[in-house]
Amino acid sequence: MKYAITAVTGRFGQVAMKTLADLVPAEEIIGLARNTEKATKMVPAGVTVRPGDYNDVATLTESLKGVDRLLFISSQPGGDVPRAQQHLNVIEAAKKAGVKWIAYTSFPHADQATGALASDHIQTEKALAASGIDHTFLRNNWYLENEMDSIKGALAGQPFVYGAGEGHVGWALEHDYAEAAAKVLVNDQPKAIYEFAGAPATYADLAQAISELTNQEFKVVSLDAADYRQSLEDNGLPAEVSEIVNGIQTMIKDGDLDETTSDLPDVLGRPLPSLKEALQTIIK
């Protein structure tokens, strides 16, 4: 059996690779990366490194030859080549190379989501379904690390401002999502869809956990969409970035990240840390 992981120099890829190397012999693993020199220094001993640029179908096809099971980590948006096209490139290469099964890191409830952030993932899921390749969707909820700017601001005495109202988020650590992805990769009978998430919590819950953990007090401010967007622009964010951030908060307020599944702890084989425990991991 040959396993491969894309984007192994990224944070998610590094954790997934380390986890996988603890589960199967390193000789059975291939790490894909744009920068193969960097990747070679980072992967566990014995892992084979091959070129893995999502923009290069021909090279990807060659790199994926002989791979049975692939963990396909979604790319970051905003590159020279649209993310949706990059993802289509990976699927095309995997099909040409004869990859038998793909696990793809997707978006929560991508089959129902309507927000702009979900669009690339929706397109990728549809393309995988049409490819004829067996696959599993790893629909990751929200990384707690996504909130670091707000957390750092609160710890510096700034108001903790949000626009998501009472909307719930399934925050969990990126490390836990990545570890779970690697464990699904070696599962002989994986589910078709995993809705990975932590226990649902609101931004008010997050603010309280930060305060209790650090013994610091700060103002907590809940704003409507218009006022929240204005507050972002007042703090120096460009209008287009404010629109994106505000859209995320609206998405949360509308319940798009509200999740009660036990998929993540079930795959990990252990309980998830509490919100306060997870915060302790990322607050230095």
CSV table of C-alpha atoms in Angstrom, one decimal:
chain,number,residue,atom,x,y,z
A,1,MET,CA,0.0,0.0,0.0
A,2,LYS,CA,1.3,3.5,-0.9
A,3,TYR,CA,0.0,6.5,0.9
A,4,ALA,CA,0.5,10.1,-0.2
A,5,ILE,CA,-0.1,13.5,1.4
A,6,THR,CA,-0.1,16.8,-0.4
A,7,ALA,CA,1.2,20.1,0.9
A,8,VAL,CA,3.4,18.4,3.5
A,9,THR,CA,5.4,21.6,4.3
A,10,GLY,CA,2.2,23.4,5.7
A,11,ARG,CA,1.1,23.1,9.3
A,12,PHE,CA,-1.7,20.7,8.5
A,13,GLY,CA,0.5,18.6,6.3
A,14,GLN,CA,3.3,18.4,8.8
A,15,VAL,CA,1.0,17.0,11.5
A,16,ALA,CA,-0.7,14.6,9.1
A,17,MET,CA,2.6,13.3,7.9
A,18,LYS,CA,4.0,12.8,11.4
A,19,THR,CA,0.8,11.0,12.4
A,20,LEU,CA,0.8,8.8,9.3
A,21,ALA,CA,4.5,7.9,9.9
A,22,ASP,CA,3.5,6.6,13.3
A,23,LEU,CA,0.8,4.4,11.8
A,24,VAL,CA,2.5,2.8,8.7
A,25,PRO,CA,6.1,2.2,7.6
A,26,ALA,CA,7.8,5.4,6.3
A,27,GLU,CA,8.7,3.5,3.1
A,28,GLU,CA,5.0,3.3,2.2
A,29,ILE,CA,4.6,7.1,2.4
A,30,ILE,CA,5.0,9.8,-0.3
A,31,GLY,CA,5.1,13.5,0.6
A,32,LEU,CA,4.1,16.0,-2.1
A,33,ALA,CA,5.3,19.6,-2.0
A,34,ARG,CA,6.1,22.5,-4.2
A,35,ASN,CA,9.5,22.9,-2.5
A,36,THR,CA,10.9,19.4,-2.4
A,37,GLU,CA,14.2,20.5,-0.8
A,38,LYS,CA,12.3,22.0,2.1
A,39,ALA,CA,10.0,19.0,2.4
A,40,THR,CA,12.9,16.6,2.4
A,41,LYS,CA,14.2,18.3,5.6
A,42,MET,CA,10.9,18.2,7.3
A,43,VAL,CA,9.4,14.7,6.6
A,44,PRO,CA,10.2,11.7,8.8
A,45,ALA,CA,13.2,9.5,7.7
A,46,GLY,CA,12.3,7.0,5.0
A,47,VAL,CA,9.5,9.1,3.5
A,48,THR,CA,9.8,9.7,-0.3
A,49,VAL,CA,9.3,13.3,-1.4
A,50,ARG,CA,8.0,14.1,-4.8
A,51,PRO,CA,7.0,17.4,-6.5
A,52,GLY,CA,3.5,18.5,-5.8
A,53,ASP,CA,2.6,21.9,-7.3
A,54,TYR,CA,-1.2,22.1,-7.7
A,55,ASN,CA,-0.6,24.2,-10.9
A,56,ASP,CA,1.3,21.5,-12.7
A,57,VAL,CA,-0.9,18.6,-13.8
A,58,ALA,CA,1.8,16.8,-15.7
A,59,THR,CA,4.3,16.7,-12.8
A,60,LEU,CA,1.5,15.9,-10.3
A,61,THR,CA,0.4,13.0,-12.5
A,62,GLU,CA,4.0,11.6,-12.5
A,63,SER,CA,4.3,12.2,-8.7
A,64,LEU,CA,1.0,10.3,-8.0
A,65,LYS,CA,1.9,7.2,-9.9
A,66,GLY,CA,1.8,4.1,-7.7
A,67,VAL,CA,-0.3,5.9,-5.0
A,68,ASP,CA,-3.2,3.9,-3.6
A,69,ARG,CA,-4.6,6.4,-1.0
A,70,LEU,CA,-4.2,10.2,-1.1
A,71,LEU,CA,-4.8,12.8,1.5
A,72,PHE,CA,-5.6,15.9,-0.6
A,73,ILE,CA,-5.2,19.0,1.5
A,74,SER,CA,-7.1,22.0,0.1
A,75,SER,CA,-5.0,24.9,-1.0
A,76,GLN,CA,-5.1,28.5,0.2
A,77,PRO,CA,-7.3,30.9,-1.8
A,78,GLY,CA,-5.8,34.1,-3.4
A,79,GLY,CA,-3.1,32.6,-5.5
A,80,ASP,CA,-2.3,33.4,-9.1
A,81,VAL,CA,-4.3,30.3,-10.2
A,82,PRO,CA,-7.8,30.2,-8.6
A,83,ARG,CA,-8.1,27.6,-5.9
A,84,ALA,CA,-11.0,25.8,-7.6
A,85,GLN,CA,-8.7,25.3,-10.7
A,86,GLN,CA,-5.9,24.0,-8.6
A,87,HIS,CA,-8.2,21.5,-7.0
A,88,LEU,CA,-9.4,20.4,-10.4
A,89,ASN,CA,-5.8,19.9,-11.4
A,90,VAL,CA,-5.1,17.6,-8.5
A,91,ILE,CA,-8.2,15.5,-9.3
A,92,GLU,CA,-7.2,15.3,-13.0
A,93,ALA,CA,-3.7,14.2,-12.1
A,94,ALA,CA,-4.9,11.6,-9.6
A,95,LYS,CA,-7.3,10.1,-12.2
A,96,LYS,CA,-4.5,9.9,-14.8
A,97,ALA,CA,-2.1,8.4,-12.3
A,98,GLY,CA,-4.6,5.7,-11.2
A,99,VAL,CA,-5.0,6.8,-7.6
A,100,LYS,CA,-7.6,4.5,-6.0
A,101,TRP,CA,-9.0,6.7,-3.2
A,102,ILE,CA,-8.8,10.3,-2.1
A,103,ALA,CA,-9.6,12.0,1.2
A,104,TYR,CA,-10.2,15.7,0.7
A,105,THR,CA,-10.3,18.4,3.3
A,106,SER,CA,-13.5,20.2,2.6
A,107,PHE,CA,-16.0,22.7,4.2
A,108,PRO,CA,-18.7,22.0,6.8
A,109,HIS,CA,-21.9,20.7,5.2
A,110,ALA,CA,-20.6,21.6,1.8
A,111,ASP,CA,-23.6,19.9,0.2
A,112,GLN,CA,-25.8,22.5,1.8
A,113,ALA,CA,-23.5,25.6,2.3
A,114,THR,CA,-24.3,28.7,0.4
A,115,GLY,CA,-21.5,31.1,1.6
A,116,ALA,CA,-18.7,32.3,-0.6
A,117,LEU,CA,-16.1,30.5,1.4
A,118,ALA,CA,-17.7,27.2,0.5
A,119,SER,CA,-17.9,27.6,-3.2
A,120,ASP,CA,-14.4,26.2,-4.1
A,121,HIS,CA,-15.0,23.2,-1.8
A,122,ILE,CA,-18.5,22.6,-3.4
A,123,GLN,CA,-17.0,22.5,-6.8
A,124,THR,CA,-14.2,20.2,-5.7
A,125,GLU,CA,-16.6,17.8,-4.0
A,126,LYS,CA,-18.7,17.7,-7.2
A,127,ALA,CA,-15.6,17.1,-9.3
A,128,LEU,CA,-14.4,14.2,-7.1
A,129,ALA,CA,-17.9,12.7,-7.2
A,130,ALA,CA,-17.8,12.8,-11.0
A,131,SER,CA,-14.2,11.5,-11.3
A,132,GLY,CA,-15.0,7.9,-10.6
A,133,ILE,CA,-12.3,7.8,-7.9
A,134,ASP,CA,-13.4,6.5,-4.5
A,135,HIS,CA,-13.3,9.3,-2.0
A,136,THR,CA,-14.1,10.6,1.5
A,137,PHE,CA,-14.9,14.2,2.4
A,138,LEU,CA,-13.2,15.5,5.6
A,139,ARG,CA,-15.4,18.5,6.3
A,140,ASN,CA,-13.4,20.5,8.8
A,141,ASN,CA,-15.3,23.0,10.9
A,142,TRP,CA,-13.2,26.0,12.2
A,143,TYR,CA,-9.7,26.1,13.5
A,144,LEU,CA,-9.4,27.8,16.9
A,145,GLU,CA,-6.2,29.3,15.5
A,146,ASN,CA,-8.3,31.4,13.1
A,147,GLU,CA,-9.3,33.5,16.1
A,148,MET,CA,-5.7,34.4,17.2
A,149,ASP,CA,-6.0,38.1,16.2
A,150,SER,CA,-9.0,38.6,18.4
A,151,ILE,CA,-7.5,36.6,21.2
A,152,LYS,CA,-4.2,38.6,21.1
A,153,GLY,CA,-6.2,41.8,21.0
A,154,ALA,CA,-8.2,40.9,24.0
A,155,LEU,CA,-5.0,39.9,25.9
A,156,ALA,CA,-3.6,43.3,25.0
A,157,GLY,CA,-6.6,45.0,26.6
A,158,GLN,CA,-8.6,45.7,23.4
A,159,PRO,CA,-12.3,45.0,23.2
A,160,PHE,CA,-13.3,41.5,22.0
A,161,VAL,CA,-15.6,42.4,19.1
A,162,TYR,CA,-17.6,40.0,17.1
A,163,GLY,CA,-20.6,40.0,14.7
A,164,ALA,CA,-21.8,36.4,14.9
A,165,GLY,CA,-24.5,37.0,17.6
A,166,GLU,CA,-25.4,33.7,19.3
A,167,GLY,CA,-24.1,31.6,16.4
A,168,HIS,CA,-22.2,28.5,17.3
A,169,VAL,CA,-18.8,27.4,16.0
A,170,GLY,CA,-17.3,23.9,16.3
A,171,TRP,CA,-13.8,25.2,17.2
A,172,ALA,CA,-11.0,22.6,17.4
A,173,LEU,CA,-7.2,22.7,17.1
A,174,GLU,CA,-5.7,22.4,13.6
A,175,HIS,CA,-3.5,19.7,15.0
A,176,ASP,CA,-6.5,17.6,15.9
A,177,TYR,CA,-8.1,18.0,12.4
A,178,ALA,CA,-4.8,17.0,10.8
A,179,GLU,CA,-4.3,14.0,13.1
A,180,ALA,CA,-7.8,12.8,12.3
A,181,ALA,CA,-7.2,13.1,8.6
A,182,ALA,CA,-4.2,10.8,8.7
A,183,LYS,CA,-6.1,8.3,10.7
A,184,VAL,CA,-8.9,8.3,8.1
A,185,LEU,CA,-6.2,7.7,5.5
A,186,VAL,CA,-5.3,4.3,7.0
A,187,ASN,CA,-8.9,3.3,7.8
A,188,ASP,CA,-9.9,0.3,5.7
A,189,GLN,CA,-13.5,1.2,5.8
A,190,PRO,CA,-13.8,5.0,6.0
A,191,LYS,CA,-17.1,6.8,5.9
A,192,ALA,CA,-18.0,8.8,2.8
A,193,ILE,CA,-18.3,12.0,4.9
A,194,TYR,CA,-16.9,13.1,8.2
A,195,GLU,CA,-18.2,16.4,9.7
A,196,PHE,CA,-15.2,17.1,11.9
A,197,ALA,CA,-15.8,19.7,14.7
A,198,GLY,CA,-15.3,20.5,18.3
A,199,ALA,CA,-18.2,21.1,20.8
A,200,PRO,CA,-20.4,24.0,19.6
A,201,ALA,CA,-19.7,27.3,21.4
A,202,THR,CA,-20.4,31.0,20.8
A,203,TYR,CA,-18.0,33.9,20.7
A,204,ALA,CA,-19.3,34.9,24.1
A,205,ASP,CA,-18.2,31.5,25.3
A,206,LEU,CA,-14.8,32.0,23.7
A,207,ALA,CA,-14.4,35.4,25.4
A,208,GLN,CA,-15.3,34.0,28.8
A,209,ALA,CA,-12.8,31.1,28.3
A,210,ILE,CA,-10.0,33.5,27.4
A,211,SER,CA,-10.8,35.7,30.5
A,212,GLU,CA,-10.9,32.7,32.8
A,213,LEU,CA,-7.8,31.1,31.5
A,214,THR,CA,-5.7,34.3,31.7
A,215,ASN,CA,-7.4,36.0,34.6
A,216,GLN,CA,-7.7,39.1,32.4
A,217,GLU,CA,-10.7,41.3,31.9
A,218,PHE,CA,-11.6,43.0,28.7
A,219,LYS,CA,-14.7,44.4,27.1
A,220,VAL,CA,-16.8,42.1,25.0
A,221,VAL,CA,-18.9,43.7,22.3
A,222,SER,CA,-21.5,42.1,20.0
A,223,LEU,CA,-22.4,44.1,17.0
A,224,ASP,CA,-24.8,43.7,14.1
A,225,ALA,CA,-23.4,43.1,10.6
A,226,ALA,CA,-23.2,46.8,9.5
A,227,ASP,CA,-21.6,48.0,12.7
A,228,TYR,CA,-19.2,45.1,12.8
A,229,ARG,CA,-18.0,45.7,9.3
A,230,GLN,CA,-17.6,49.4,10.1
A,231,SER,CA,-15.6,48.6,13.2
A,232,LEU,CA,-13.2,46.5,11.0
A,233,GLU,CA,-12.7,49.4,8.6
A,234,ASP,CA,-12.2,51.8,11.5
A,235,ASN,CA,-9.4,49.6,12.7
A,236,GLY,CA,-7.6,49.8,9.4
A,237,LEU,CA,-8.8,46.7,7.4
A,238,PRO,CA,-9.4,47.4,3.7
A,239,ALA,CA,-13.0,47.3,2.6
A,240,GLU,CA,-12.6,44.1,0.6
A,241,VAL,CA,-11.0,42.3,3.6
A,242,SER,CA,-13.7,43.7,5.9
A,243,GLU,CA,-16.3,42.2,3.6
A,244,ILE,CA,-14.8,38.8,3.8
A,245,VAL,CA,-14.4,38.8,7.6
A,246,ASN,CA,-17.9,40.2,8.0
A,247,GLY,CA,-19.2,37.5,5.7
A,248,ILE,CA,-17.6,34.8,7.9
A,249,GLN,CA,-19.3,36.3,11.0
A,250,THR,CA,-22.7,36.4,9.2
A,251,MET,CA,-22.2,32.8,8.1
A,252,ILE,CA,-21.6,31.8,11.7
A,253,LYS,CA,-24.6,33.8,12.9
A,254,ASP,CA,-26.8,32.0,10.3
A,255,GLY,CA,-25.7,28.6,11.9
A,256,ASP,CA,-23.5,27.3,9.1
A,257,LEU,CA,-20.8,26.2,11.6
A,258,ASP,CA,-23.2,24.8,14.2
A,259,GLU,CA,-22.3,21.1,14.6
A,260,THR,CA,-22.9,18.4,17.2
A,261,THR,CA,-21.2,15.5,15.5
A,262,SER,CA,-18.8,13.2,17.4
A,263,ASP,CA,-16.9,12.4,14.2
A,264,LEU,CA,-13.7,14.1,15.3
A,265,PRO,CA,-13.2,12.5,18.8
A,266,ASP,CA,-14.4,9.2,17.4
A,267,VAL,CA,-11.7,9.1,14.7
A,268,LEU,CA,-9.0,10.4,17.1
A,269,GLY,CA,-10.0,7.8,19.7
A,270,ARG,CA,-9.9,10.3,22.5
A,271,PRO,CA,-12.0,13.1,23.9
A,272,LEU,CA,-11.3,16.6,22.5
A,273,PRO,CA,-9.8,19.2,24.9
A,274,SER,CA,-12.2,21.7,26.3
A,275,LEU,CA,-12.3,25.2,24.8
A,276,LYS,CA,-10.2,26.5,27.7
A,277,GLU,CA,-7.7,23.6,27.4
A,278,ALA,CA,-7.4,24.2,23.6
A,279,LEU,CA,-6.8,27.9,24.2
A,280,GLN,CA,-4.1,27.1,26.6
A,281,THR,CA,-2.3,25.2,23.8
A,282,ILE,CA,-2.2,28.2,21.5
A,283,ILE,CA,-1.8,31.1,24.0
A,284,LYS,CA,1.9,31.5,24.7
